[in-house]
Short mmCIF file of C-alpha atoms in Angstrom, two decimals:
data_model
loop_
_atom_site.label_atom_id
_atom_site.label_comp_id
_atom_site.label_asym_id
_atom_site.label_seq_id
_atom_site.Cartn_x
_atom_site.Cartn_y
_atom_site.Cartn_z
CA UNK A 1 0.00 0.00 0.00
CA UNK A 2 2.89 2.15 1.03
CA UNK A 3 4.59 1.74 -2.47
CA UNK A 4 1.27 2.39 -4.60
CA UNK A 5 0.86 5.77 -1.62
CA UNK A 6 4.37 6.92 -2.95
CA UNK A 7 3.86 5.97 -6.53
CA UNK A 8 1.15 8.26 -6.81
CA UNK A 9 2.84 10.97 -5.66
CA UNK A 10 5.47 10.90 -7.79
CA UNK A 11 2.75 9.89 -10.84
CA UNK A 12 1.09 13.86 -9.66
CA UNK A 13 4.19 15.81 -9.57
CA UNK A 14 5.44 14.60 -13.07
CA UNK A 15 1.43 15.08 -14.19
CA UNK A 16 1.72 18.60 -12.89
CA UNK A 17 5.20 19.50 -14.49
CA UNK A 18 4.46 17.26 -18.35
CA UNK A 19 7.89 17.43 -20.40
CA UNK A 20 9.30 20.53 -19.76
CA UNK A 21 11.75 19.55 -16.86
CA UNK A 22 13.16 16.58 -19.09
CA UNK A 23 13.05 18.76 -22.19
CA UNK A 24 14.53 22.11 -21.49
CA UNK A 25 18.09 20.46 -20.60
CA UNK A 26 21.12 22.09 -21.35
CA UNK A 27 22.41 18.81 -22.83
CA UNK A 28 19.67 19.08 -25.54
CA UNK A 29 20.61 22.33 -26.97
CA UNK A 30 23.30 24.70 -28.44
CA UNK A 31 24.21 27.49 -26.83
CA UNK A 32 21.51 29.82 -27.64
CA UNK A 33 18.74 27.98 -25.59
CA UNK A 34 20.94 27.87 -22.54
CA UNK A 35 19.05 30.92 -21.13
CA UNK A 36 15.50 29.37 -21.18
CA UNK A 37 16.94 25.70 -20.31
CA UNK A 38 18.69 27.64 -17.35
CA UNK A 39 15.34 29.24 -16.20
CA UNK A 40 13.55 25.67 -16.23
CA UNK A 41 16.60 24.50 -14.08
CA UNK A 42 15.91 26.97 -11.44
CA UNK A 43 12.28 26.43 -11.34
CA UNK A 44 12.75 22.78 -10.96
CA UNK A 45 15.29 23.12 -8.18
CA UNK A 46 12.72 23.95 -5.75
CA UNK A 47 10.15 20.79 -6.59
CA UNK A 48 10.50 18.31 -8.93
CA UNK A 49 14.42 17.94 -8.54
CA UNK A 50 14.06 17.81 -4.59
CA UNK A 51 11.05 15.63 -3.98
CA UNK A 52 12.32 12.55 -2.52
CA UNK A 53 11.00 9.16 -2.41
CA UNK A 54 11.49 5.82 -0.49
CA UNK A 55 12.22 3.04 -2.34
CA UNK A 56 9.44 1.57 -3.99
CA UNK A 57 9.38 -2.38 -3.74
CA UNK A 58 12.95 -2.93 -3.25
CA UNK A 59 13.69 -0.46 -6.28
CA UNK A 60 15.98 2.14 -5.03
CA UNK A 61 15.72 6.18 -6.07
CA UNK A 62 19.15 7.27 -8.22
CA UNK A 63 20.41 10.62 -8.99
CA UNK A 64 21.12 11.62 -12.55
CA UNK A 65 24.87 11.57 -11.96
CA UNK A 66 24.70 7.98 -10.47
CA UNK A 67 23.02 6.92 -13.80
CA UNK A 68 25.92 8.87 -15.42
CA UNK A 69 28.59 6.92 -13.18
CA UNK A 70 27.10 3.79 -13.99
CA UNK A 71 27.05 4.20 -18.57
CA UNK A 72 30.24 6.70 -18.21
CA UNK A 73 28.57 9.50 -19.48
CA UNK A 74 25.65 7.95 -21.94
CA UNK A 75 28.19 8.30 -24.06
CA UNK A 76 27.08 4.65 -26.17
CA UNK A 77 24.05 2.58 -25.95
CA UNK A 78 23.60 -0.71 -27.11
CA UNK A 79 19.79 -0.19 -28.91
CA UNK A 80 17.35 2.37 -29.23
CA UNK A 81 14.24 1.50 -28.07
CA UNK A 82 10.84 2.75 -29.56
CA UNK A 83 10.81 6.11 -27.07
CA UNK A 84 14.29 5.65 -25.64
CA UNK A 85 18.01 4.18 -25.18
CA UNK A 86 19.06 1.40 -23.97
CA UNK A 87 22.55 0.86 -21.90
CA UNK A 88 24.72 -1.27 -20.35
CA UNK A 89 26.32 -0.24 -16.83
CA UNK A 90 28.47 -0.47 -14.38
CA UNK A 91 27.85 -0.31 -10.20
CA UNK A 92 31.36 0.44 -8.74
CA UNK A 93 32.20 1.01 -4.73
CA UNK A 94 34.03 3.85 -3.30
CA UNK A 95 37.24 2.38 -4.17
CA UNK A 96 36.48 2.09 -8.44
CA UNK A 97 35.61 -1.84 -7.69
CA UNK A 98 32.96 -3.22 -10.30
CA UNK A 99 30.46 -4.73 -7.56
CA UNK A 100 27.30 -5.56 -10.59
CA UNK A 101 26.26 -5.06 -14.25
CA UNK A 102 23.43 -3.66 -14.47
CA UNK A 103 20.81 -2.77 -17.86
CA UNK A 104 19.49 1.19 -18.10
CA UNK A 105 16.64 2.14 -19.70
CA UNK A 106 16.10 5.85 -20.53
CA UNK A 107 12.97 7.91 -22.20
CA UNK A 108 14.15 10.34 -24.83
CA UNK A 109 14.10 14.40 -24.66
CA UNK A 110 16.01 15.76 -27.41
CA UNK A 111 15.56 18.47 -29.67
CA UNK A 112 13.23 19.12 -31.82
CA UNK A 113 10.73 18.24 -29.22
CA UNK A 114 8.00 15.40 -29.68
CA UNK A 115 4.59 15.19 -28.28
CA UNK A 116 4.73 12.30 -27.47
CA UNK A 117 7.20 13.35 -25.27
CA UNK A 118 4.61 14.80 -22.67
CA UNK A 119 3.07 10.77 -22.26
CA UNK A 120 6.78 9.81 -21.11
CA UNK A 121 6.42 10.54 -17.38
CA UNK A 122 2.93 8.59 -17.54
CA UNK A 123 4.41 5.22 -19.14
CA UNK A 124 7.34 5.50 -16.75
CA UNK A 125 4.81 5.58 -14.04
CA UNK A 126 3.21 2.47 -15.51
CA UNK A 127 6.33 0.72 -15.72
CA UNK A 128 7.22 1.14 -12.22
CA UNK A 129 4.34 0.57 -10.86
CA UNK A 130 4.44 -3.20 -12.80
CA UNK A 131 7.99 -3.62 -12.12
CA UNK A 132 7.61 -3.08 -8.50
CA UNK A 133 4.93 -5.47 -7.51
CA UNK A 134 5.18 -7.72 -4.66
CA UNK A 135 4.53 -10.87 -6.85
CA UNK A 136 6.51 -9.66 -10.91
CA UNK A 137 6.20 -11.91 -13.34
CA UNK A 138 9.70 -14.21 -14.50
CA UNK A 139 9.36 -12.22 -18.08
CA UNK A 140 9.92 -8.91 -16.81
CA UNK A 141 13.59 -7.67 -15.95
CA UNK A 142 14.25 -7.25 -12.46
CA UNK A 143 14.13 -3.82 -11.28
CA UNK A 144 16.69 -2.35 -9.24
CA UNK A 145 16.21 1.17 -9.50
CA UNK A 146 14.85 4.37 -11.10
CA UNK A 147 15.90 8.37 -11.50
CA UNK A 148 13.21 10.71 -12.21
CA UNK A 149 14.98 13.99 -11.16
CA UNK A 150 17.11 15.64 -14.86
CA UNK A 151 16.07 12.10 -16.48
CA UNK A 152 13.19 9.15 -16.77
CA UNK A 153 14.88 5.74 -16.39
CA UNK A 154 14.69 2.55 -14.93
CA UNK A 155 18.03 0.57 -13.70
CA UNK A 156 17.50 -3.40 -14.02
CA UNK A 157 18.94 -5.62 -11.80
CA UNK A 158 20.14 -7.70 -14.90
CA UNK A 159 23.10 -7.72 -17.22
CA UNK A 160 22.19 -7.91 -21.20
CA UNK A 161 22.13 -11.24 -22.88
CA UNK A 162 20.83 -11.49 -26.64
CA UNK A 163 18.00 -9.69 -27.92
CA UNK A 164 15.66 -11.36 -29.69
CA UNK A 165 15.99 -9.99 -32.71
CA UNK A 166 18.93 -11.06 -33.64
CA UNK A 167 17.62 -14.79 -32.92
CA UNK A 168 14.81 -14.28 -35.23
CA UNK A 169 17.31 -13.02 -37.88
CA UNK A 170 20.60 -14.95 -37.74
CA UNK A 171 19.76 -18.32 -36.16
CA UNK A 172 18.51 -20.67 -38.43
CA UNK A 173 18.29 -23.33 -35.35
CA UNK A 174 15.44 -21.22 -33.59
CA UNK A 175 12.74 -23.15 -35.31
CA UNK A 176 9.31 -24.33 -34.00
CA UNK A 177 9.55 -25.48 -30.59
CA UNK A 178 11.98 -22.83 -29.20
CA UNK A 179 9.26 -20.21 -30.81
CA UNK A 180 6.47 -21.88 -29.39
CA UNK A 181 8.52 -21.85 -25.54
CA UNK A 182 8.67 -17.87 -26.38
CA UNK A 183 5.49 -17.64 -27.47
CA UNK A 184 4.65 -19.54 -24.47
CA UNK A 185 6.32 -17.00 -21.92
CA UNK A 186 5.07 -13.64 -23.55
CA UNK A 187 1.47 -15.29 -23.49
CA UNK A 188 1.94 -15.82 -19.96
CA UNK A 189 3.58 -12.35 -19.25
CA UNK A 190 0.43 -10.93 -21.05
CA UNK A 191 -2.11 -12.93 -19.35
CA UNK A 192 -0.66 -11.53 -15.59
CA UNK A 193 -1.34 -8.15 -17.26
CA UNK A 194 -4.85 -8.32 -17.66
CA UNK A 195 -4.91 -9.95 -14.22
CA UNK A 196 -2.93 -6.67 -12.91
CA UNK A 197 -5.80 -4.70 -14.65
CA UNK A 198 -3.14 -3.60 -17.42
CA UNK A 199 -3.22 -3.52 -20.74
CA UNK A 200 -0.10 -3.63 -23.08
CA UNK A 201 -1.82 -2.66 -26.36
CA UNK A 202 1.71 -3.21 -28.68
CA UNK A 203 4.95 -5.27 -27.79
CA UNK A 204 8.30 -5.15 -30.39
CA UNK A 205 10.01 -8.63 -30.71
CA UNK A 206 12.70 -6.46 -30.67
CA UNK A 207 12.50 -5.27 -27.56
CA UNK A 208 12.88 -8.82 -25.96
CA UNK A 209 16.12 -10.05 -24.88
CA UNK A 210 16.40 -13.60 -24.59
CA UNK A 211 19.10 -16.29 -22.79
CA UNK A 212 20.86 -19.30 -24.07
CA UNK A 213 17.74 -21.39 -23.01
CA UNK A 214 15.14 -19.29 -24.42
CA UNK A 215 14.01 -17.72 -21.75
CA UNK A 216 12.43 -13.99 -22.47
CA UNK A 217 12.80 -10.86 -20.32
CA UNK A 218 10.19 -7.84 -21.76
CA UNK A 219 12.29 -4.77 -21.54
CA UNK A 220 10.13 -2.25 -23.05
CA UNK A 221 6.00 -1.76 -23.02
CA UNK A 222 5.57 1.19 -25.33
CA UNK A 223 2.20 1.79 -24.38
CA UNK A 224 1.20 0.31 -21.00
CA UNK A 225 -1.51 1.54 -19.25
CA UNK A 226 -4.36 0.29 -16.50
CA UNK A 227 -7.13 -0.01 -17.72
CA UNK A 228 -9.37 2.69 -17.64
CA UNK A 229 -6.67 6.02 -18.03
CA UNK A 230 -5.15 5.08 -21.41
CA UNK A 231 -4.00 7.91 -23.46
CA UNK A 232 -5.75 7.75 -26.76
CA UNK A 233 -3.32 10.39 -28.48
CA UNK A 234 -0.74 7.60 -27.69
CA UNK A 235 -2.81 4.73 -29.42
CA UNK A 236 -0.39 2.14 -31.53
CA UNK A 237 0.02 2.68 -35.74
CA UNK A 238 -1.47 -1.21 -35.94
CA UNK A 239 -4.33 -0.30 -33.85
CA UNK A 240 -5.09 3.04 -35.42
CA UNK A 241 -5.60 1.23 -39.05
CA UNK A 242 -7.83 -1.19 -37.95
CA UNK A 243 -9.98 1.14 -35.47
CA UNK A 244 -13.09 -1.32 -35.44
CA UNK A 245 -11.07 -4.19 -33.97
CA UNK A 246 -8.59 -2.51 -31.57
CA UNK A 247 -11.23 -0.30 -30.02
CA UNK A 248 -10.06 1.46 -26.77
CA UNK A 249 -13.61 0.30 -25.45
CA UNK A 250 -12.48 -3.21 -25.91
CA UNK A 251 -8.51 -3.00 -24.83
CA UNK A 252 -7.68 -6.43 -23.38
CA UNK A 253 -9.75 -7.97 -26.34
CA UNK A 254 -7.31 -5.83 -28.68
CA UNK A 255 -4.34 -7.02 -26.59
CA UNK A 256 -5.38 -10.63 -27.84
CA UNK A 257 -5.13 -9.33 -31.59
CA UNK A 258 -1.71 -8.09 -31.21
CA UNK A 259 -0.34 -11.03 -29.67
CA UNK A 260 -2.22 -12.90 -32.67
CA UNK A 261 -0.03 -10.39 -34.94
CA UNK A 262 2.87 -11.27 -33.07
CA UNK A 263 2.26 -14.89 -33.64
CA UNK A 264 2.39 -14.24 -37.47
CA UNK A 265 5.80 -12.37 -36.97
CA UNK A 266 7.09 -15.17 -34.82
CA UNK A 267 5.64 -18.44 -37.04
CA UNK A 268 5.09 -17.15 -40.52
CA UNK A 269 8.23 -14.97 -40.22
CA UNK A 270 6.11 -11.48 -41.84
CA UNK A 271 6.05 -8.12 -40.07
CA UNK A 272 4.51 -6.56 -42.29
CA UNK A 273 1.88 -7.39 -44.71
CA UNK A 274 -0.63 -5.13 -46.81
CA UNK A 275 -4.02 -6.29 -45.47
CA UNK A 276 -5.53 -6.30 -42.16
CA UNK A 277 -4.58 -9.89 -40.42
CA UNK A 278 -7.49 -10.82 -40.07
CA UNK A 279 -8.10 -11.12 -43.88
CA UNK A 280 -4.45 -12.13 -44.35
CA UNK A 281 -5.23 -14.97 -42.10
CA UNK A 282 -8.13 -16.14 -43.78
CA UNK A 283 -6.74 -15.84 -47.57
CA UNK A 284 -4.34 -18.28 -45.88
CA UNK A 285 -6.36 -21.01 -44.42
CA UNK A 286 -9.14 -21.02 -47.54
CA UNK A 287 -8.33 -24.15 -49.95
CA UNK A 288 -7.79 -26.38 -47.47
CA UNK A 289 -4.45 -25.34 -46.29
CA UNK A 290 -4.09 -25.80 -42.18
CA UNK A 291 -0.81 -24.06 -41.33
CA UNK A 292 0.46 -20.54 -41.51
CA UNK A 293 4.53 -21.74 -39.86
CA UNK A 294 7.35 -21.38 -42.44
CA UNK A 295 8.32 -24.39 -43.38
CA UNK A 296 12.06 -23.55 -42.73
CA UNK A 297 11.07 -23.86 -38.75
CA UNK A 298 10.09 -27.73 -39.47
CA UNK A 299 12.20 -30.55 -39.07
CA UNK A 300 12.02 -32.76 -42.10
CA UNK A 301 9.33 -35.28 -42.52
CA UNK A 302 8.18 -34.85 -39.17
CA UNK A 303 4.12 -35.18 -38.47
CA UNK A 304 4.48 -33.68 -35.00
CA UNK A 305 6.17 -30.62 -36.26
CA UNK A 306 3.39 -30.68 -38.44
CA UNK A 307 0.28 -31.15 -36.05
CA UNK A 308 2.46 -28.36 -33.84
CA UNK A 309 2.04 -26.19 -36.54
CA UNK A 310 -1.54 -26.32 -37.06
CA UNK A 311 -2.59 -26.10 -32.78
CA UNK A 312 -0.28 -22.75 -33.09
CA UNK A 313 -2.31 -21.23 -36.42
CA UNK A 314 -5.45 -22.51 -34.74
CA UNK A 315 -4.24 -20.09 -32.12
CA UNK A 316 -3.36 -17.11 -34.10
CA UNK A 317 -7.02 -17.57 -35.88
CA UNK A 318 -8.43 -17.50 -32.49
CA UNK A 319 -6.32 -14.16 -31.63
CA UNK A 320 -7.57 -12.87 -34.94
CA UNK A 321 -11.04 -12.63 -35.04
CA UNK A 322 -12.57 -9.75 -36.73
CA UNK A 323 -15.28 -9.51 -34.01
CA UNK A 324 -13.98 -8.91 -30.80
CA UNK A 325 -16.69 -10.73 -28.63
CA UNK A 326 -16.14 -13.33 -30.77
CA UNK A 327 -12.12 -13.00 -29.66
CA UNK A 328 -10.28 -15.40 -27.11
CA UNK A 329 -9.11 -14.46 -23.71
CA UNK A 330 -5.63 -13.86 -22.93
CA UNK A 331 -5.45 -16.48 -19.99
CA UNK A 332 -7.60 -18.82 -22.52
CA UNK A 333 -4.03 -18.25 -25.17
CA UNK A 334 -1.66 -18.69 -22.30
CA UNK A 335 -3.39 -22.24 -21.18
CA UNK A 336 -3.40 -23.51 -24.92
CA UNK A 337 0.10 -22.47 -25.61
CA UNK A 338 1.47 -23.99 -22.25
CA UNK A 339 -0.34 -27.28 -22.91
CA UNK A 340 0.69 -27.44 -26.47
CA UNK A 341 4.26 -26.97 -25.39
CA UNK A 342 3.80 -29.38 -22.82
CA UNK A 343 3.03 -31.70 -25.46
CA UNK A 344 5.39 -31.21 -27.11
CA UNK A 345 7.94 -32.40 -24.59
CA UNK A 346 6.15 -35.15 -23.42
CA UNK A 347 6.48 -36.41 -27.37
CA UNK A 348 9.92 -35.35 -27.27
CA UNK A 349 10.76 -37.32 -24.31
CA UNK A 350 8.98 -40.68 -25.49
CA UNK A 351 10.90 -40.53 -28.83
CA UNK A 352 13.95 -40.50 -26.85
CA UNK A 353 13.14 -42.73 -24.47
CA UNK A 354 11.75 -45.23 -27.61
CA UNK A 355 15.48 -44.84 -29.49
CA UNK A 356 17.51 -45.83 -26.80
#
């Protein structure tokens, strides 16, 4: 109760103050807007840049020039995200001694200014409050700590691994089952969401870093919000062109429909394609065809891979209903993909067990 108390307060004060403390930074600017970034300073220096908060679930309050200590500088990060940077640092003792690597996450404020900059301090918000519950989920990072005084970031209590992208583009041994255990996870993450009455409303595979044993950690929301205050000037580019669907009056139901998009990106291997997925998923399936998976992800001659490949497109057809009543739940997805996974080993297993 005491972290939510303190949460809010901090969600106010940014409310009150929008952009313009992030914004007007001397960093940002030549030397010509050092007068009115000056100004801003000073009027921050009584407020914003001295409120002070406990930590919040663990996750400990930095200053801007610990964030600085830790990514010497922000002088390189390792990938931009959708709204930020994204870093690798360094905790050192008194003495210069690297104690932990640690992961940064920043929102962007640079010139020329965005409007979407003023929604920055409310997803940060969002974040932390997810990232500091008593019970996170095994797919989020681990928080360790946040600075929202000169810059919005969160510090994870994590070092990078590989990002996901780079699986999906370079290894040509991530085929079906390791994408169905990914699938699995993110279904799951997704499903605890809703339960947190939150609603994700777009996720980047790219912003997904993965381990050697294909195991996920979500880095980046882009637009997470409870249910209830979501920002409509913030609503995704897939949800905007297909309006009737992805209604804000119907946002975990449109949650369901991106993860069915995702499922195309992850199985078929398309990002983009030129029709709505709905009728993209359809065109697929008439004639009699039962699978949407690239056959590259299939091992050779094998009917499980096969039958795998169908349950998952049954899936994504379920995701990608036109009507959204018509729609599966979340939780419904995350049951189906565990069990199908499940399966999967349980084959695996008896094969093995069979050949030796």
């Amino acid at each position: 109760m005491e972290r939510l108390e303190n949460l809010e307060k901090l969600r106010k004060e940014l409310a009150r103050r929008g952009d313009e403390p992030f914004y007007f930074q001397k960093d940002n600017y030549a030397d010509s807007f050092m007068v009115i970034c000056e100004k801003i300073q000073e009027r921050m220096q009584s407020s914003l840049w001295r409120m002070t908060l406990p930590p919040l679930g663990g996750a400990k309050p930095y200053r801007f020039d610990d964030l600085k200590d830790m990514i010497e500088n922000f002088d390189w990060d390792i990938l931009k995200t959708t709204y930020g940077r994204f870093y690798e640092g360094v905790i050192r003792d008194d003495k210069g001694v690297k104690v932990q690597e640690v992961t940064i996450k920043t929102w962007d404020f640079f010139c020329p200014r965005q409007k979407y900059y003023a929604d920055h301090p409310y997803t940060f918000c969002n974040e932390l409050e997810i990232l500091t519950s008593e019970d996170p989920h095994p797919n989020l990072m681990k928080i360790k700590g946040f600075c929202f005084q000169e810059a919005l970031a969160v510090v994870y209590d994590e070092k990078p691994t590989m990002f996901l992208s780079v699986l999906l583009h370079f290894d040509t041994d991530f085929r079906l089952r390791g994408r169905i255990k990914v699938a699995t996870q993110l279904a799951s993450l997704i499903a605890w969401l809703h339960e947190k009455q939150f609603t994700v409303r777009a996720i980047d595979l790219s912003d997904i870093m993965i381990d050697e044993d294909l195991n996920i950690k979500v880095f980046d929301f882009i637009y997470l919000a409870p249910i209830g205050r979501i920002i409509k000037r913030c609503t995704p580019l897939f949800i905007m062109s297909t309006q009737i669907l992805l209604s804000m009056q119907a946002p975990l139901k449109a949650d369901v429909y991106m993860f069915g998009v995702l499922l195309v990106e992850l199985f078929a291997k398309i990002k983009k394609i030129p029709t709505p997925h709905y009728c993209w998923i359809q065109e697929q399936l008439q004639g009699g065809k039962k699978s949407i998976v690239d056959k590259s992800l299939l091992q050779d001659n094998d009917d499980d891979d096969e039958l795998l490949a169908n349950s998952i497109t049954t899936i994504a057809a379920k995701c990608l209903e036109r009507d959204p009543d018509a729609r599966t739940g979340m939780k419904n997805v995350s049951v189906e993909l565990s069990n199908l996974l499940d399966g999967a080993r349980r084959e695996r297993g008896t094969k093995r067990k069979a050949g030796s």
